[in-house]
Tab-separated table of C-alpha atoms in Angstrom:
chain	number	residue	atom	x	y	z
A	29	UNK	CA	21.507	-147.880	118.634
A	30	UNK	CA	23.259	-151.171	119.294
A	31	UNK	CA	26.700	-150.848	120.803
A	32	UNK	CA	29.316	-153.546	121.137
A	33	UNK	CA	29.539	-153.982	124.898
A	34	UNK	CA	32.386	-156.495	124.584
A	35	UNK	CA	34.470	-153.939	122.713
A	36	UNK	CA	33.775	-151.193	125.234
A	37	UNK	CA	34.685	-153.441	128.162
A	38	UNK	CA	37.931	-154.651	126.620
A	39	UNK	CA	39.037	-151.038	126.201
A	40	UNK	CA	38.566	-150.132	129.878
A	41	UNK	CA	41.510	-149.770	132.266
A	42	UNK	CA	41.079	-153.065	134.165
A	43	UNK	CA	41.869	-154.944	130.938
A	44	UNK	CA	45.174	-153.130	130.383
A	45	UNK	CA	48.184	-155.470	130.765
A	46	UNK	CA	49.217	-153.740	133.989
A	47	UNK	CA	45.589	-153.285	135.029
A	48	UNK	CA	45.685	-149.501	135.160
A	49	UNK	CA	46.352	-149.801	138.882
A	50	UNK	CA	42.943	-151.439	139.365
A	51	UNK	CA	42.916	-154.868	141.033
A	52	UNK	CA	39.156	-155.373	140.822
A	53	UNK	CA	36.065	-153.634	139.514
A	54	UNK	CA	32.289	-153.658	139.819
A	55	UNK	CA	29.508	-152.822	137.396
A	56	UNK	CA	29.020	-149.599	139.361
A	57	UNK	CA	32.678	-148.682	138.732
A	58	UNK	CA	32.223	-149.238	134.984
A	59	UNK	CA	29.078	-147.099	134.828
A	60	UNK	CA	30.557	-144.264	136.892
A	61	UNK	CA	33.853	-144.128	134.993
A	62	UNK	CA	32.909	-144.806	131.364
A	63	UNK	CA	30.182	-142.667	129.815
A	64	UNK	CA	29.592	-145.018	126.893
A	65	UNK	CA	28.868	-147.859	129.305
A	66	UNK	CA	26.686	-145.591	131.436
A	67	UNK	CA	24.430	-145.119	128.409
A	68	UNK	CA	23.760	-148.867	128.179
A	69	UNK	CA	21.197	-150.914	130.116
A	70	UNK	CA	22.540	-152.513	133.290
A	71	UNK	CA	21.403	-155.901	131.979
A	72	UNK	CA	23.557	-155.607	128.839
A	73	UNK	CA	26.702	-154.984	130.890
A	74	UNK	CA	25.849	-157.815	133.297
A	75	UNK	CA	25.231	-160.202	130.392
A	76	UNK	CA	28.581	-159.319	128.833
A	77	UNK	CA	30.380	-159.941	132.124
A	78	UNK	CA	28.762	-163.383	132.346
A	79	UNK	CA	30.039	-164.129	128.849
A	80	UNK	CA	33.514	-162.971	129.873
A	81	UNK	CA	33.407	-165.312	132.867
A	82	UNK	CA	32.547	-168.222	130.572
A	83	UNK	CA	35.464	-167.259	128.294
A	84	UNK	CA	37.756	-167.042	131.347
A	85	UNK	CA	38.492	-163.374	130.672
A	86	UNK	CA	37.432	-162.441	134.209
A	87	UNK	CA	36.717	-164.152	137.519
A	88	UNK	CA	34.068	-163.224	140.055
A	89	UNK	CA	34.625	-162.679	143.779
A	90	UNK	CA	32.884	-164.714	146.438
A	91	UNK	CA	30.318	-161.976	147.083
A	92	UNK	CA	29.731	-161.752	143.295
A	93	UNK	CA	30.064	-157.946	143.245
A	94	UNK	CA	33.727	-157.615	142.268
A	95	UNK	CA	35.394	-158.891	139.107
A	96	UNK	CA	39.087	-159.410	138.360
A	97	UNK	CA	40.627	-159.657	134.896
A	98	UNK	CA	42.657	-162.776	134.088
A	99	UNK	CA	45.795	-162.984	131.979
A	100	UNK	CA	43.646	-164.426	129.200
A	101	UNK	CA	41.329	-161.419	129.436
A	102	UNK	CA	44.196	-158.957	129.170
A	103	UNK	CA	45.597	-160.786	126.170
A	104	UNK	CA	42.105	-160.628	124.655
A	105	UNK	CA	42.383	-156.836	124.887
A	106	UNK	CA	45.687	-156.828	122.978
A	107	UNK	CA	44.242	-159.112	120.297
A	108	UNK	CA	41.177	-156.877	120.057
A	109	UNK	CA	43.318	-153.765	119.569
A	110	UNK	CA	45.335	-155.582	116.908
A	111	UNK	CA	42.157	-156.526	115.058
A	112	UNK	CA	41.021	-152.896	115.153
A	113	UNK	CA	44.439	-151.887	113.806
A	114	UNK	CA	45.124	-149.731	116.858
A	115	UNK	CA	48.500	-151.334	117.608
A	116	UNK	CA	51.807	-150.287	116.109
A	117	UNK	CA	52.898	-152.854	113.477
A	118	UNK	CA	55.929	-153.836	115.593
A	119	UNK	CA	53.618	-154.884	118.425
A	120	UNK	CA	50.879	-156.301	116.226
A	121	UNK	CA	53.353	-158.569	114.403
A	122	UNK	CA	55.747	-159.007	117.305
A	123	UNK	CA	56.694	-162.535	116.238
A	124	UNK	CA	58.825	-160.872	113.540
A	125	UNK	CA	60.982	-159.111	116.140
A	126	UNK	CA	63.483	-159.977	118.834
A	127	UNK	CA	61.871	-159.947	122.320
A	128	UNK	CA	64.872	-157.976	123.643
A	129	UNK	CA	64.087	-155.113	121.251
A	130	UNK	CA	60.375	-155.238	122.037
A	131	UNK	CA	60.978	-155.161	125.789
A	132	UNK	CA	63.254	-152.130	125.482
A	133	UNK	CA	60.612	-150.419	123.353
A	134	UNK	CA	57.988	-151.074	126.035
A	135	UNK	CA	60.232	-149.716	128.775
A	136	UNK	CA	61.072	-146.647	126.671
A	137	UNK	CA	57.438	-145.900	125.861
A	138	UNK	CA	56.933	-143.473	128.762
A	139	UNK	CA	59.962	-141.467	127.548
A	140	UNK	CA	58.739	-141.353	123.948
A	141	UNK	CA	54.975	-140.937	123.997
A	142	UNK	CA	54.425	-139.920	127.630
A	143	UNK	CA	52.794	-143.255	128.447
A	144	UNK	CA	51.743	-143.186	132.085
A	145	UNK	CA	53.278	-146.592	132.814
A	146	UNK	CA	56.767	-145.782	134.131
A	147	UNK	CA	57.766	-149.395	134.744
A	148	UNK	CA	56.522	-152.872	133.912
A	149	UNK	CA	56.208	-156.207	135.656
A	150	UNK	CA	57.363	-159.385	133.960
A	151	UNK	CA	53.698	-160.390	133.853
A	152	UNK	CA	52.720	-157.189	132.063
A	153	UNK	CA	55.540	-157.577	129.565
A	154	UNK	CA	54.428	-161.147	128.914
A	155	UNK	CA	50.882	-159.990	128.147
A	156	UNK	CA	52.027	-157.324	125.710
A	157	UNK	CA	54.370	-159.835	124.077
A	158	UNK	CA	51.999	-162.797	124.207
A	159	UNK	CA	53.218	-164.042	120.804
A	160	UNK	CA	56.534	-164.934	122.466
A	161	UNK	CA	56.983	-167.718	125.005
A	162	UNK	CA	57.444	-166.986	128.697
A	163	UNK	CA	60.859	-168.641	128.508
A	164	UNK	CA	62.068	-166.408	125.664
A	165	UNK	CA	60.814	-163.297	127.486
A	166	UNK	CA	62.566	-164.305	130.726
A	167	UNK	CA	65.778	-164.998	128.786
A	168	UNK	CA	65.519	-161.568	127.136
A	169	UNK	CA	65.038	-159.879	130.523
A	170	UNK	CA	68.136	-161.668	131.839
A	171	UNK	CA	70.213	-160.562	128.844
A	172	UNK	CA	69.033	-156.947	128.986
A	173	UNK	CA	69.675	-156.774	132.729
A	174	UNK	CA	73.183	-158.215	132.339
A	175	UNK	CA	73.972	-155.518	129.760
A	176	UNK	CA	72.617	-152.805	132.103
A	177	UNK	CA	69.988	-151.850	129.524
A	178	UNK	CA	67.172	-152.405	132.036
A	179	UNK	CA	66.971	-152.715	135.829
A	180	UNK	CA	64.513	-153.327	138.633
A	181	UNK	CA	63.120	-150.508	140.755
A	182	UNK	CA	65.104	-151.751	143.749
A	183	UNK	CA	65.077	-151.559	146.690
A	184	UNK	CA	61.348	-150.893	146.908
A	185	UNK	CA	59.933	-152.701	143.874
A	186	UNK	CA	62.130	-155.553	142.757
A	187	UNK	CA	59.258	-156.989	140.706
A	188	UNK	CA	59.109	-154.005	138.346
A	189	UNK	CA	61.471	-153.148	135.522
A	190	UNK	CA	62.535	-149.783	134.086
A	191	UNK	CA	64.836	-148.720	131.284
A	192	UNK	CA	68.310	-147.435	132.187
A	193	UNK	CA	70.050	-144.443	130.643
A	194	UNK	CA	72.226	-146.816	128.631
A	195	UNK	CA	69.119	-148.723	127.570
A	196	UNK	CA	67.377	-145.573	126.376
A	197	UNK	CA	70.416	-144.567	124.329
A	198	UNK	CA	70.525	-148.033	122.772
A	199	UNK	CA	66.811	-147.860	122.014
A	200	UNK	CA	67.091	-144.433	120.360
A	201	UNK	CA	70.211	-145.265	118.348
A	202	UNK	CA	69.350	-148.788	117.215
A	203	UNK	CA	66.146	-150.451	118.382
A	204	UNK	CA	63.743	-147.743	117.259
A	205	UNK	CA	64.892	-148.046	113.657
A	206	UNK	CA	64.832	-151.840	113.786
A	207	UNK	CA	61.190	-151.785	114.893
A	208	UNK	CA	60.226	-149.158	112.312
A	209	UNK	CA	59.223	-146.492	114.870
A	210	UNK	CA	59.840	-142.815	114.189
A	211	UNK	CA	61.123	-140.251	116.688
A	212	UNK	CA	57.631	-139.240	117.844
A	213	UNK	CA	56.076	-142.690	117.966
A	214	UNK	CA	56.472	-145.152	120.807
A	215	UNK	CA	55.489	-148.797	120.541
A	216	UNK	CA	52.405	-148.093	122.690
A	217	UNK	CA	51.294	-145.037	120.731
A	218	UNK	CA	47.731	-145.816	119.583
A	219	UNK	CA	47.322	-146.065	115.844
A	220	UNK	CA	44.419	-144.027	114.488
A	221	UNK	CA	41.493	-146.077	113.234
A	222	UNK	CA	41.401	-145.190	109.571
A	223	UNK	CA	39.125	-145.962	106.737
A	224	UNK	CA	41.234	-146.745	103.710
A	225	UNK	CA	40.358	-146.041	100.112
A	226	UNK	CA	39.240	-149.660	99.875
A	227	UNK	CA	36.514	-148.935	102.419
A	228	UNK	CA	35.141	-146.041	100.399
A	229	UNK	CA	35.483	-148.007	97.158
A	230	UNK	CA	32.467	-150.019	98.278
A	231	UNK	CA	30.254	-146.934	98.148
A	232	UNK	CA	28.157	-147.066	94.956
A	233	UNK	CA	29.122	-145.198	91.788
A	234	UNK	CA	31.560	-142.704	93.300
A	235	UNK	CA	34.525	-141.430	91.303
A	236	UNK	CA	38.062	-141.621	92.645
A	237	UNK	CA	38.225	-137.881	93.310
A	238	UNK	CA	35.270	-138.054	95.713
A	239	UNK	CA	36.660	-141.167	97.435
A	240	UNK	CA	40.005	-139.456	97.960
A	241	UNK	CA	38.250	-136.444	99.467
A	242	UNK	CA	36.228	-138.623	101.850
A	243	UNK	CA	39.305	-140.578	102.875
A	244	UNK	CA	41.200	-137.332	103.493
A	245	UNK	CA	38.392	-136.045	105.711
A	246	UNK	CA	38.373	-139.275	107.696
A	247	UNK	CA	42.123	-139.039	108.215
A	248	UNK	CA	41.723	-135.437	109.388
A	249	UNK	CA	39.069	-136.600	111.853
A	250	UNK	CA	41.383	-139.295	113.219
A	251	UNK	CA	44.212	-136.831	113.701
A	252	UNK	CA	41.915	-134.539	115.669
A	253	UNK	CA	40.697	-137.411	117.857
A	254	UNK	CA	44.204	-138.691	118.482
A	255	UNK	CA	45.071	-135.193	119.744
A	256	UNK	CA	41.887	-135.207	121.880
A	257	UNK	CA	40.539	-132.250	119.910
A	258	UNK	CA	36.979	-133.482	120.456
A	259	UNK	CA	35.166	-130.410	119.135
A	260	UNK	CA	37.117	-130.501	115.884
A	261	UNK	CA	36.541	-134.274	115.641
A	262	UNK	CA	32.768	-133.943	115.957
A	263	UNK	CA	32.615	-131.126	113.417
A	264	UNK	CA	34.716	-133.169	110.980
A	265	UNK	CA	32.420	-136.190	111.407
A	266	UNK	CA	29.429	-134.001	110.530
A	267	UNK	CA	31.318	-132.765	107.492
A	268	UNK	CA	32.111	-136.332	106.470
A	269	UNK	CA	28.461	-137.350	106.887
A	270	UNK	CA	27.353	-134.515	104.616
A	271	UNK	CA	29.988	-135.366	102.023
A	272	UNK	CA	29.061	-139.060	101.935
A	273	UNK	CA	25.317	-138.442	101.604
A	274	UNK	CA	25.768	-135.753	98.937
A	275	UNK	CA	28.032	-138.018	96.881
A	276	UNK	CA	25.701	-141.024	97.100
A	277	UNK	CA	22.554	-139.025	96.298
A	278	UNK	CA	24.223	-137.324	93.339
A	279	UNK	CA	25.176	-140.780	92.110
A	280	UNK	CA	21.534	-141.862	92.529
A	281	UNK	CA	20.504	-139.045	90.154
A	282	UNK	CA	16.812	-139.047	89.123
A	283	UNK	CA	15.918	-141.490	91.874
A	284	UNK	CA	16.931	-138.888	94.453
A	285	UNK	CA	15.384	-135.972	92.561
A	286	UNK	CA	12.049	-137.799	92.278
A	287	UNK	CA	11.868	-138.529	96.018
A	288	UNK	CA	8.825	-137.110	97.797
A	289	UNK	CA	11.033	-135.420	100.405
A	290	UNK	CA	13.332	-133.791	97.836
A	291	UNK	CA	13.302	-130.016	98.554
A	292	UNK	CA	11.555	-127.778	96.030
A	293	UNK	CA	11.968	-124.156	95.046
A	294	UNK	CA	9.126	-122.157	96.614
A	295	UNK	CA	8.658	-119.991	93.543
A	296	UNK	CA	8.923	-122.457	90.668
A	297	UNK	CA	7.989	-125.668	92.482
A	298	UNK	CA	10.903	-127.426	90.827
A	299	UNK	CA	13.218	-129.700	92.776
A	300	UNK	CA	16.390	-127.911	93.812
A	301	UNK	CA	19.784	-128.997	92.515
A	302	UNK	CA	21.155	-131.715	94.850
A	303	UNK	CA	24.326	-129.764	95.605
A	304	UNK	CA	22.190	-126.961	97.109
A	305	UNK	CA	20.309	-129.211	99.537
A	306	UNK	CA	20.890	-128.981	103.264
A	307	UNK	CA	22.193	-131.876	105.330
A	308	UNK	CA	18.676	-132.284	106.697
A	309	UNK	CA	17.430	-132.758	103.117
A	310	UNK	CA	20.109	-135.352	102.413
A	311	UNK	CA	19.105	-137.314	105.494
A	312	UNK	CA	15.364	-137.250	104.681
A	313	UNK	CA	15.829	-138.378	101.076
A	314	UNK	CA	18.393	-141.054	101.993
A	315	UNK	CA	15.963	-142.521	104.521
A	316	UNK	CA	13.046	-142.329	102.073
A	317	UNK	CA	15.109	-144.230	99.493
A	318	UNK	CA	16.070	-146.719	102.220
A	319	UNK	CA	19.762	-146.047	101.670
A	320	UNK	CA	20.148	-145.797	105.444
A	321	UNK	CA	17.890	-147.359	108.115
A	322	UNK	CA	15.113	-145.180	109.552
A	323	UNK	CA	15.897	-146.615	113.003
A	324	UNK	CA	18.929	-144.325	113.284
A	325	UNK	CA	17.265	-141.170	111.906
A	326	UNK	CA	17.074	-139.560	115.343
A	327	UNK	CA	20.793	-140.152	115.947
A	328	UNK	CA	21.755	-138.822	112.509
A	329	UNK	CA	19.865	-135.589	113.158
A	330	UNK	CA	21.624	-135.315	116.516
A	331	UNK	CA	24.955	-135.526	114.696
A	332	UNK	CA	23.712	-132.916	112.218
A	333	UNK	CA	22.940	-130.670	115.166
A	334	UNK	CA	26.317	-131.193	116.868
A	335	UNK	CA	28.066	-130.412	113.596
A	336	UNK	CA	26.663	-126.911	113.994
A	337	UNK	CA	28.930	-126.469	117.005
A	338	UNK	CA	31.231	-124.953	114.412
A	339	UNK	CA	29.257	-121.801	115.332
A	340	UNK	CA	30.576	-120.606	118.740
A	341	UNK	CA	27.294	-118.876	119.621
A	342	UNK	CA	25.394	-122.148	119.353
A	343	UNK	CA	27.779	-123.924	121.690
A	344	UNK	CA	27.672	-121.086	124.225
A	345	UNK	CA	23.915	-120.669	123.991
A	346	UNK	CA	23.165	-124.367	124.466
A	347	UNK	CA	26.106	-125.033	126.812
A	348	UNK	CA	27.160	-128.146	124.895
A	349	UNK	CA	30.444	-129.758	125.920
A	350	UNK	CA	32.258	-131.541	123.123
A	351	UNK	CA	34.025	-134.399	124.923
A	352	UNK	CA	35.228	-137.897	124.076
A	353	UNK	CA	31.793	-139.370	124.756
A	354	UNK	CA	30.160	-137.052	122.206
A	355	UNK	CA	32.902	-137.911	119.713
A	356	UNK	CA	32.431	-141.674	120.178
A	357	UNK	CA	28.663	-141.421	119.727
A	358	UNK	CA	29.059	-139.209	116.643
A	359	UNK	CA	31.643	-141.580	115.216
A	360	UNK	CA	29.364	-144.569	115.684
A	361	UNK	CA	26.538	-142.770	113.869
A	362	UNK	CA	28.848	-141.940	110.956
A	363	UNK	CA	30.181	-145.501	110.761
A	364	UNK	CA	26.627	-146.885	110.814
A	365	UNK	CA	25.676	-144.656	107.889
A	366	UNK	CA	28.753	-145.620	105.878
A	367	UNK	CA	28.227	-149.322	106.549
A	368	UNK	CA	24.588	-149.037	105.429
A	369	UNK	CA	25.489	-147.152	102.254
A	370	UNK	CA	28.131	-149.643	101.181
A	371	UNK	CA	25.589	-152.454	101.364
A	372	UNK	CA	23.429	-150.871	98.662
């Protein structure tokens, strides 16, 4: 299964505006710390890094083993997250807001959504707020500091800024509402990746009731993932896969019923009603009808199997750990199926 290496790299810690505390990284570091990258060929990762060097997203050390992310590379991460709709609207469309408000929101983020970054450098702020000029950001920092709404971490770290008690009160009473953030959402709170009804509208011949159900299931999946409930996320993705295939095959009608792999009643020999088929049946018929590519059949059956983790005995017996890596793989399988179906 093809994975977007560029996307995976941009979402690693070294590309965070403050670098995640990592000044440099190697391919070995990426493989050892990110399971999705560990599953990819070494050559694919190396090729992507070469492309990033050409785009000036990273620079290579003299010994060619260590890479460092440039300001341009870190901004590329922010743009990427905006394109994937993972950024809060206030940060995605920051040009609509005063840099003073945005800076206070950044500094308050660790108080609101438990963001690990307790303070920010001017450089980091500038990367987050790349739609504003360096001059306007520096002016905003000067104004906020003069009003005692933010301060440096003197005497030890004069290059880092934190929010003051007065600044937090001002943020909670005024800025939060101005930026359209609710009490539980900080400006750095990731936005769930959601399929909208428009996405499901492209699936062939489905009524609105079915589309609403599919969209609701996707939203439930996102909520589970955002809470790091990986087991629930994987089970929901399996549920969504079954719902999508059932709906599309029912819409296909006689074409699905006449498929060679359509399950038959042992006694009568007649094809069973589609709504009584198993997920395995749905997958076989969908592949036979070329609704989804046969190249991903193995991965779809793996998702079908992980969906059965809803049964505790299966998970205990097979010692399967439902973690973020399993969720990401399962999600990619589901997205691949949906993308294939909407092209019919």
